[in-house]
XYZ file of C-alpha atoms in Angstrom:
598
model
C 93.381 -64.493 261.613
C 90.240 -62.678 259.798
C 91.457 -60.724 256.607
C 90.561 -57.082 256.541
C 90.690 -55.136 253.369
C 93.308 -52.152 253.333
C 90.753 -49.576 253.002
C 89.230 -50.657 256.601
C 92.506 -51.810 258.073
C 94.253 -48.518 257.772
C 91.024 -46.397 258.173
C 92.586 -42.931 259.922
C 91.637 -42.862 263.663
C 92.762 -39.250 264.393
C 92.868 -35.988 262.422
C 96.543 -36.244 261.802
C 96.225 -39.920 259.996
C 93.518 -38.375 257.602
C 95.365 -37.699 254.075
C 95.270 -34.669 251.731
C 92.843 -32.856 254.063
C 95.412 -30.760 256.099
C 93.302 -27.308 256.235
C 90.020 -29.210 256.795
C 91.255 -31.017 260.018
C 93.136 -28.202 261.148
C 89.944 -26.119 261.388
C 88.071 -29.058 263.027
C 90.678 -29.488 265.839
C 90.659 -25.861 266.486
C 87.060 -25.857 266.935
C 87.287 -28.867 269.262
C 90.034 -27.034 271.298
C 88.263 -23.375 271.711
C 85.128 -25.223 272.237
C 83.341 -23.200 269.530
C 81.207 -25.879 267.734
C 78.326 -25.204 265.447
C 75.189 -27.013 265.765
C 75.229 -28.084 261.801
C 78.216 -29.176 259.888
C 77.881 -30.352 256.021
C 81.195 -32.429 254.539
C 80.686 -32.823 250.896
C 83.419 -34.070 248.147
C 83.934 -36.949 245.915
C 83.840 -40.426 246.896
C 86.573 -41.972 248.904
C 87.984 -38.729 250.161
C 87.758 -38.894 253.856
C 84.047 -37.375 254.537
C 82.139 -40.066 256.785
C 85.730 -40.933 258.347
C 86.308 -37.410 259.393
C 82.873 -36.870 260.726
C 83.266 -39.788 263.167
C 86.784 -38.776 264.289
C 85.277 -35.229 264.896
C 81.893 -37.073 266.758
C 84.564 -38.795 269.057
C 86.630 -35.740 269.798
C 83.507 -33.488 270.871
C 82.799 -35.977 273.280
C 85.810 -36.774 274.613
C 86.303 -36.093 278.183
C 89.950 -35.535 278.044
C 91.241 -34.014 274.717
C 94.569 -33.335 273.917
C 96.175 -29.945 273.402
C 96.066 -30.503 269.820
C 92.248 -31.002 269.933
C 92.290 -34.978 269.413
C 90.624 -37.394 271.188
C 92.407 -38.985 274.127
C 91.470 -42.442 273.414
C 91.452 -43.539 276.993
C 88.050 -41.832 278.428
C 84.739 -43.873 278.863
C 83.503 -41.879 276.025
C 86.644 -42.934 273.709
C 86.293 -46.374 274.818
C 82.779 -47.363 274.095
C 83.154 -45.163 270.475
C 85.995 -47.591 269.559
C 83.924 -50.633 270.977
C 81.113 -49.155 268.893
C 78.556 -49.158 271.685
C 78.399 -45.350 272.262
C 74.913 -44.309 272.774
C 75.908 -40.487 272.011
C 76.833 -41.124 268.318
C 74.210 -42.110 265.867
C 75.038 -42.842 262.243
C 71.917 -42.721 259.685
C 72.358 -43.935 255.881
C 69.930 -41.740 254.341
C 69.809 -43.701 251.243
C 67.634 -46.463 252.548
C 66.422 -44.293 255.560
C 65.014 -41.332 253.420
C 61.454 -40.902 253.995
C 59.477 -38.559 256.600
C 58.828 -41.129 259.123
C 62.558 -41.818 259.402
C 63.471 -38.565 260.172
C 60.605 -38.122 262.622
C 61.750 -40.868 264.339
C 65.334 -39.431 264.187
C 64.225 -35.699 265.705
C 62.195 -37.795 268.788
C 65.560 -39.103 269.612
C 66.881 -35.377 269.648
C 64.853 -34.767 272.877
C 67.031 -37.240 274.984
C 69.798 -35.786 276.477
C 73.260 -37.803 276.321
C 73.954 -40.011 279.218
C 77.875 -39.663 279.043
C 79.522 -36.855 277.494
C 78.294 -33.416 276.171
C 76.743 -33.822 272.968
C 74.524 -36.327 270.962
C 75.939 -36.608 267.648
C 73.855 -37.319 264.418
C 75.839 -38.502 261.212
C 73.590 -38.498 258.083
C 75.474 -40.021 255.578
C 74.368 -39.382 251.524
C 72.221 -36.742 252.971
C 70.994 -35.679 249.198
C 69.090 -38.838 248.941
C 66.321 -37.700 251.270
C 63.231 -36.517 249.803
C 61.725 -33.270 249.566
C 59.445 -34.135 252.314
C 61.975 -35.475 254.434
C 64.196 -32.236 253.921
C 61.329 -30.262 255.036
C 60.536 -32.275 258.109
C 64.167 -32.031 258.992
C 64.423 -28.243 258.409
C 62.887 -26.766 261.347
C 64.902 -29.125 263.928
C 68.243 -28.517 261.971
C 67.504 -24.729 262.417
C 66.930 -24.452 266.144
C 68.044 -28.071 267.502
C 68.548 -28.665 271.205
C 71.645 -27.415 272.733
C 72.877 -31.191 273.220
C 72.491 -32.107 269.464
C 74.929 -31.593 267.072
C 74.283 -32.899 263.241
C 77.092 -33.714 260.606
C 75.588 -34.183 257.385
C 77.871 -35.840 254.447
C 77.198 -35.915 250.752
C 78.892 -36.543 247.421
C 76.355 -34.147 245.676
C 75.710 -30.872 247.308
C 73.887 -29.458 244.454
C 70.903 -31.935 245.246
C 70.552 -30.519 248.693
C 68.069 -27.567 249.373
C 69.197 -24.168 249.725
C 67.489 -23.676 252.873
C 69.471 -26.788 254.569
C 72.792 -25.289 253.221
C 72.401 -21.888 254.668
C 72.049 -23.509 258.022
C 75.181 -25.823 258.078
C 79.012 -25.079 258.071
C 80.237 -26.337 254.909
C 83.429 -28.106 254.357
C 84.313 -29.000 250.822
C 86.847 -32.281 250.753
C 89.545 -32.106 248.067
C 90.500 -34.726 245.705
C 93.360 -36.903 246.611
C 96.675 -35.806 244.744
C 98.780 -38.511 243.167
C 101.614 -37.664 245.442
C 99.794 -38.042 248.493
C 98.144 -41.337 247.015
C 101.570 -42.690 246.366
C 103.069 -41.715 249.951
C 100.157 -43.433 251.633
C 100.404 -46.508 249.455
C 104.203 -46.644 250.330
C 103.278 -46.448 254.159
C 100.837 -49.245 253.932
C 103.175 -51.410 251.519
C 106.061 -51.003 254.424
C 103.631 -51.906 257.197
C 102.498 -55.015 255.096
C 106.062 -55.929 254.362
C 105.115 -55.672 250.340
C 107.919 -55.052 248.055
C 106.678 -52.243 245.388
C 108.247 -50.113 242.516
C 106.949 -46.473 242.743
C 106.390 -46.125 239.127
C 103.682 -49.117 239.700
C 102.058 -47.188 242.832
C 101.915 -44.015 240.461
C 99.771 -46.237 238.318
C 97.363 -47.398 240.854
C 97.105 -43.824 241.986
C 96.554 -42.447 238.478
C 93.700 -45.382 238.214
C 91.977 -44.486 241.345
C 91.201 -41.107 240.177
C 91.653 -38.908 243.499
C 90.009 -41.470 245.824
C 92.083 -43.025 248.688
C 89.490 -45.773 249.425
C 89.853 -46.693 245.701
C 93.346 -46.720 245.716
C 93.575 -49.116 248.502
C 90.965 -51.359 246.878
C 93.383 -51.428 243.714
C 96.671 -51.927 246.090
C 94.898 -54.796 247.422
C 94.098 -56.363 244.081
C 97.415 -55.574 242.848
C 98.849 -57.291 245.571
C 97.271 -60.701 245.274
C 98.171 -60.632 241.422
C 101.702 -59.786 242.112
C 102.424 -62.120 245.208
C 103.812 -59.362 247.333
C 106.033 -57.777 244.649
C 104.310 -54.901 243.109
C 105.864 -54.328 239.838
C 105.125 -51.705 237.027
C 104.642 -54.499 234.139
C 102.564 -56.716 236.510
C 100.287 -53.731 237.674
C 99.750 -52.752 233.731
C 98.715 -56.471 232.956
C 96.723 -56.914 235.822
C 94.795 -53.406 235.583
C 94.564 -53.587 231.731
C 96.077 -50.035 231.369
C 97.808 -48.850 228.519
C 101.514 -48.710 228.796
C 102.739 -44.895 228.884
C 105.909 -46.114 226.797
C 103.395 -45.880 223.989
C 102.783 -42.571 224.217
C 106.434 -41.714 224.632
C 107.064 -43.807 221.437
C 104.366 -41.794 219.541
C 105.572 -38.583 220.027
C 109.199 -40.009 219.179
C 107.837 -41.101 215.983
C 105.804 -37.804 215.161
C 108.760 -35.527 215.671
C 110.773 -37.347 213.075
C 107.375 -37.673 210.711
C 107.674 -41.560 210.808
C 103.848 -42.607 210.108
C 104.735 -46.234 208.988
C 105.860 -47.039 212.785
C 102.825 -45.111 214.004
C 100.436 -46.954 212.195
C 101.861 -50.378 212.866
C 102.031 -49.334 216.758
C 98.324 -48.316 216.635
C 97.539 -51.337 215.042
C 99.165 -53.349 218.171
C 97.649 -51.423 220.776
C 93.839 -51.975 219.400
C 94.566 -55.563 218.750
C 95.444 -55.855 222.766
C 91.892 -54.483 223.055
C 92.258 -50.720 224.092
C 89.765 -48.468 222.255
C 91.023 -45.811 220.110
C 89.049 -43.148 221.801
C 91.100 -43.870 225.165
C 94.547 -43.926 223.317
C 93.570 -40.424 222.297
C 92.643 -39.079 225.537
C 95.712 -40.547 226.746
C 97.826 -38.868 224.420
C 96.405 -35.696 224.699
C 96.939 -36.147 228.427
C 100.503 -37.118 227.716
C 101.355 -34.231 225.319
C 99.670 -31.728 227.772
C 102.373 -33.227 230.520
C 105.184 -32.791 227.977
C 104.006 -29.185 227.605
C 104.029 -28.450 231.270
C 107.266 -29.823 231.845
C 109.050 -27.455 229.111
C 108.843 -24.654 231.804
C 110.207 -25.068 235.508
C 107.111 -23.027 236.695
C 104.688 -25.655 235.500
C 106.608 -28.586 236.077
C 104.907 -29.118 239.817
C 101.550 -29.474 237.770
C 102.564 -33.083 236.883
C 101.202 -35.492 239.331
C 103.437 -38.365 238.447
C 106.479 -40.086 240.123
C 109.873 -38.606 240.157
C 110.897 -40.939 237.638
C 108.104 -39.994 234.968
C 108.983 -36.577 235.701
C 112.240 -36.915 234.401
C 111.209 -38.641 231.299
C 108.845 -35.888 230.567
C 111.439 -33.242 230.806
C 113.849 -35.480 228.441
C 111.005 -35.480 226.070
C 110.251 -31.867 226.367
C 113.575 -30.879 225.370
C 112.986 -32.643 221.968
C 109.734 -31.120 221.083
C 108.873 -27.650 220.023
C 106.294 -25.572 221.692
C 104.374 -25.253 218.288
C 104.447 -28.903 217.702
C 102.738 -29.492 221.084
C 100.289 -27.101 220.588
C 99.217 -28.419 217.348
C 98.772 -32.034 218.465
C 96.937 -30.742 221.656
C 94.524 -28.893 219.170
C 94.079 -32.017 216.646
C 93.571 -34.506 219.532
C 90.941 -32.651 221.142
C 89.164 -31.955 217.839
C 89.467 -35.951 217.403
C 88.042 -36.443 220.950
C 84.796 -34.102 219.938
C 84.374 -36.015 217.001
C 85.024 -39.639 218.430
C 81.210 -40.468 219.438
C 79.727 -39.098 216.134
C 82.265 -40.973 213.729
C 81.171 -44.388 211.961
C 84.802 -45.252 211.257
C 86.368 -44.464 214.571
C 89.662 -46.188 213.714
C 90.171 -44.019 210.629
C 89.490 -40.783 212.481
C 92.234 -42.044 215.170
C 94.425 -42.919 212.291
C 94.022 -39.454 210.339
C 94.644 -37.766 213.371
C 97.559 -39.603 214.128
C 98.862 -38.766 210.795
C 98.266 -35.368 210.931
C 100.205 -34.905 214.401
C 103.059 -36.862 212.467
C 103.225 -34.295 209.935
C 102.926 -31.080 212.010
C 107.006 -30.946 212.120
C 107.164 -31.611 208.398
C 108.427 -28.642 205.790
C 105.775 -26.892 203.930
C 107.574 -27.772 200.454
C 108.161 -31.538 201.488
C 105.954 -33.945 199.620
C 104.216 -36.545 201.963
C 101.229 -38.596 201.778
C 98.249 -37.170 202.598
C 99.429 -33.573 202.443
C 97.142 -31.147 200.470
C 98.974 -28.672 198.173
C 98.392 -25.191 199.302
C 98.623 -23.746 195.776
C 96.123 -25.969 193.589
C 96.580 -23.649 190.510
C 100.156 -23.672 190.610
C 100.132 -27.396 190.488
C 98.049 -27.703 187.374
C 100.073 -24.990 185.748
C 103.165 -26.880 186.671
C 101.828 -30.068 185.090
C 100.670 -28.153 182.010
C 104.038 -26.456 181.478
C 105.847 -30.010 181.579
C 103.439 -31.528 179.277
C 104.271 -28.796 176.595
C 107.966 -28.410 174.817
C 109.580 -25.376 176.337
C 109.218 -22.394 173.917
C 108.551 -18.682 174.044
C 106.000 -18.409 171.509
C 102.402 -17.599 172.343
C 101.048 -21.169 172.190
C 102.267 -21.886 175.620
C 100.453 -18.721 176.974
C 97.220 -19.925 174.873
C 97.706 -23.600 176.368
C 97.774 -21.893 180.111
C 94.759 -19.796 179.619
C 92.176 -22.765 180.732
C 93.824 -22.846 183.862
C 92.886 -19.568 184.868
C 89.407 -20.743 184.260
C 88.961 -24.178 185.531
C 85.680 -24.827 184.626
C 85.884 -24.672 180.404
C 83.092 -25.952 178.217
C 84.470 -25.075 174.795
C 88.247 -24.093 174.865
C 88.210 -22.115 172.088
C 85.315 -19.879 173.359
C 86.438 -19.676 177.037
C 90.274 -18.889 176.843
C 91.030 -15.186 177.570
C 93.236 -13.435 175.821
C 96.531 -12.524 177.509
C 96.831 -8.955 178.769
C 100.692 -8.749 177.431
C 101.553 -6.728 174.530
C 101.731 -8.476 171.134
C 105.369 -8.275 169.853
C 105.951 -6.213 166.726
C 107.355 -8.891 164.829
C 104.370 -11.296 165.575
C 100.930 -11.079 163.762
C 98.493 -9.203 165.127
C 95.814 -12.033 165.162
C 96.009 -14.347 168.033
C 96.986 -18.024 167.210
C 94.398 -20.656 167.658
C 94.933 -22.120 171.003
C 96.336 -25.778 171.114
C 94.846 -28.414 173.085
C 97.184 -29.553 175.956
C 97.735 -33.272 176.831
C 96.401 -32.481 180.502
C 92.540 -32.661 179.462
C 90.208 -30.726 181.945
C 87.396 -30.670 180.109
C 85.666 -33.268 182.579
C 86.018 -31.051 185.510
C 82.438 -29.279 184.586
C 81.657 -25.899 185.944
C 78.640 -24.279 188.204
C 77.300 -20.842 188.734
C 78.414 -21.066 192.360
C 81.955 -22.207 191.208
C 81.987 -19.555 188.990
C 81.191 -16.797 191.203
C 83.992 -17.994 193.496
C 86.594 -17.979 190.593
C 88.879 -15.002 191.111
C 91.604 -16.150 188.785
C 90.010 -14.948 185.301
C 88.912 -11.686 186.376
C 89.332 -8.612 184.004
C 88.648 -5.214 185.140
C 85.209 -4.133 183.592
C 86.293 -0.681 183.383
C 89.436 -1.546 181.199
C 87.832 -4.070 178.965
C 87.473 -1.190 175.946
C 91.509 -0.562 176.542
C 92.598 -4.115 176.502
C 90.828 -4.817 172.983
C 93.209 -4.565 170.247
C 92.611 -4.124 166.597
C 92.219 -7.451 165.055
C 91.582 -9.827 168.316
C 88.073 -10.018 167.919
C 86.868 -12.291 165.248
C 83.563 -13.850 163.812
C 83.832 -16.896 165.738
C 80.617 -18.791 166.525
C 79.234 -19.226 170.185
C 76.412 -20.961 172.037
C 73.793 -20.102 174.220
C 75.633 -21.475 176.904
C 78.796 -19.650 176.066
C 76.711 -16.568 176.102
C 75.303 -17.389 179.778
C 78.778 -18.208 181.170
C 80.459 -14.961 179.876
C 77.435 -12.745 181.034
C 77.659 -14.136 184.498
C 81.521 -13.665 184.138
C 81.055 -9.916 183.424
C 78.440 -9.465 186.123
C 81.040 -10.712 188.774
C 83.766 -8.465 187.264
C 81.484 -5.453 187.815
C 80.835 -6.567 191.322
C 84.177 -6.951 192.376
C 85.859 -4.027 190.466
C 83.372 -1.426 190.172
C 81.540 -0.705 193.527
C 79.092 1.821 191.962
C 78.051 -1.020 189.493
C 76.938 -3.542 192.506
C 73.214 -2.758 192.344
C 72.913 -3.137 188.459
C 75.123 -6.181 188.538
C 72.894 -8.112 190.949
C 69.901 -7.535 188.475
C 71.813 -8.548 185.695
C 72.908 -12.020 187.257
C 69.123 -12.764 187.333
C 68.609 -11.911 183.617
C 68.648 -14.418 180.913
C 70.332 -13.173 177.423
C 69.224 -15.263 174.551
C 70.471 -15.331 170.863
C 67.419 -14.587 168.641
C 69.166 -14.536 165.016
C 73.231 -15.038 165.364
C 74.894 -12.979 166.407
C 72.036 -10.524 167.683
C 71.380 -10.830 171.531
C 68.529 -9.600 173.591
C 67.971 -9.344 177.112
C 64.498 -8.361 178.658
C 64.449 -6.583 181.681
C 61.355 -5.853 184.132
C 60.873 -2.073 183.934
C 62.135 1.264 182.321
C 64.733 2.113 185.398
C 66.308 -0.700 184.865
C 66.676 -0.269 181.293
C 68.119 3.196 182.016
C 70.876 1.802 184.040
C 71.745 -0.521 181.370
C 71.805 1.963 178.601
C 74.213 3.950 180.759
C 76.879 1.134 180.413
C 75.532 -0.289 177.011
C 78.860 0.478 175.102
C 80.930 -1.538 177.853
C 78.582 -4.345 178.017
C 78.521 -4.690 173.980
C 82.289 -4.472 173.528
C 82.873 -6.942 176.527
C 80.501 -9.749 175.038
C 81.943 -9.052 171.765
C 85.818 -9.471 173.386
C 85.102 -12.617 175.317
C 83.240 -14.244 172.575
C 85.554 -13.258 169.971
C 82.786 -11.727 167.504
C 82.690 -8.433 166.655
C 79.377 -8.391 164.906
C 77.224 -9.107 168.134
C 74.554 -6.419 168.580
C 72.761 -6.201 172.037
C 69.140 -5.382 172.283
C 67.385 -4.216 175.543
C 63.869 -4.932 175.964
C 61.180 -4.154 178.633
C 58.807 -6.845 179.655
C 55.183 -6.532 179.286
C 53.399 -5.960 182.623
C 50.563 -8.197 183.245
C 47.287 -6.780 184.236
C 47.229 -7.001 188.477
C 43.752 -9.108 189.406
C 41.951 -7.294 192.062
C 41.071 -9.050 195.230
C 37.673 -9.633 195.965
C 36.047 -9.123 198.990
C 33.893 -11.616 200.675
C 30.513 -10.042 199.555
C 31.931 -10.144 196.309
C 33.203 -13.458 196.413
C 29.722 -14.831 197.325
C 27.861 -12.780 194.683
C 30.308 -14.516 191.948
C 29.574 -18.031 193.603
C 25.777 -17.316 193.313
C 26.146 -16.370 189.614
C 27.995 -19.488 188.972
C 25.900 -21.789 191.408
C 22.429 -20.233 191.950
C 21.876 -23.103 194.728
C 24.017 -20.975 196.856
C 21.717 -18.122 197.015
C 18.753 -20.305 197.498
C 20.745 -21.882 200.418
C 21.207 -18.345 201.989
C 17.451 -17.410 201.585
C 16.496 -20.375 203.021
C 18.323 -20.083 206.317
C 18.368 -16.362 206.420
C 22.122 -16.727 206.529
C 24.435 -13.529 206.843
C 27.882 -12.797 206.044
C 30.119 -12.501 208.707
């Protein structure tokens, strides 16, 4: 006996045997019963969901001489017999993918003039109608709008958006739905029982998910699995045959992530990649798995899981272990990984980092683990410095900690900021010289951008005079770099703490103070208005520089730059005259050719 694939052998022959399109088949049956038939129908939807099959069943029912009360064909009259034996002259099926020219459509239109010899209608089924050319659509348009009374067109397509709107407006449109996993599993069970094949429901669920909503694809995969499993379809054999990543891996990754076991996750990832699976597919599958776990937490969303009953129970068990926050964060991380996967040059590292971050979601904030970034970097450095110094309440500790608030020191003596705490009466008024900590930070470096972002060492500009105590400033040396650093720091404090000084502070950031003769400082401004604004806060500027540069002998001078003479722009004639003076040949050329300036 000749072997026939399941997709053809179990192709539906009646409306009741069509799977997953109940609303659509009910509408077509009611149209047959009432006799209210349109002249054109458009069946659209994804591949393998029954568009052409329903078109054939509908064409057969239309011409049936004795339809049943439910609107089905009787399969006994001469019209039904001729259709079943593929000799019907009333039903024409055209493949538009290979017959898409104007000549083919004109030939088809000529056949519409001939009335049916048996039955009431001539039915033209045009499959893959979106493949017709624009000229063919236009040739078909007039006949489709006003066809003869005995003609019915049934168009089928997978890409409705490619059909001209003028065609769509003349058809009744039926949108076919994708097959659900549950409908596919039930139909595969029926086929397996008819064929006498043993199966595991979980194995059929893998086939249904692989088919991605197409029943024809599901039956083709079913035949493939049947040949591999030799009549006993099991989950393990189907996984091996279809090269599908076992869902057990997803359950393990989530279980390990809950307990923050990064090492075992990395070992499991390595074994998955060694089997030939792509890291991007792993992330996509894991994201789908986490989504299913999230849906399983609420009984209202539980029906959204398109899985077998056994898998649904496993999802419910794991959902009880996982917090909702963990699932949300994991989905966000994996979605970001999926977005960046194509552009990543080291795809495996991206997947590994994503899984590490997922495994650390439930970790306490204060716990120490590999790869966790400290939330308070300054506190960490401060802790290290305190460990390196002997525990003492003397001011040396305060002086050693001063560079921490300014993480870009050039000269430790000149950059350390006096503590705002009051000096005890039993201590000398003069601050002791800071001691160098064992934790070296001189190689960190600094930049103006970082300096503007630094907020830890700010002192209120308006309070600088109040903070300055007798004897705190001395005659220490400072360099041009120290001056520029403290000048920029002063401008930043002015901008942040004194809103009314933002304008002048912004101008001062662009100035370059220079040491003319130590400790004399000069700064040059553009005009008198800026000079007047700076003179209004002259004392505060001077005292601030003396305070932070530790030199009370500093003098500060404001100069106005010399205004350069502006050069007047010459007109075209003046430019020509200047050129003529420099080169008399230009004037001779103008006279020789009688040229005029434009």
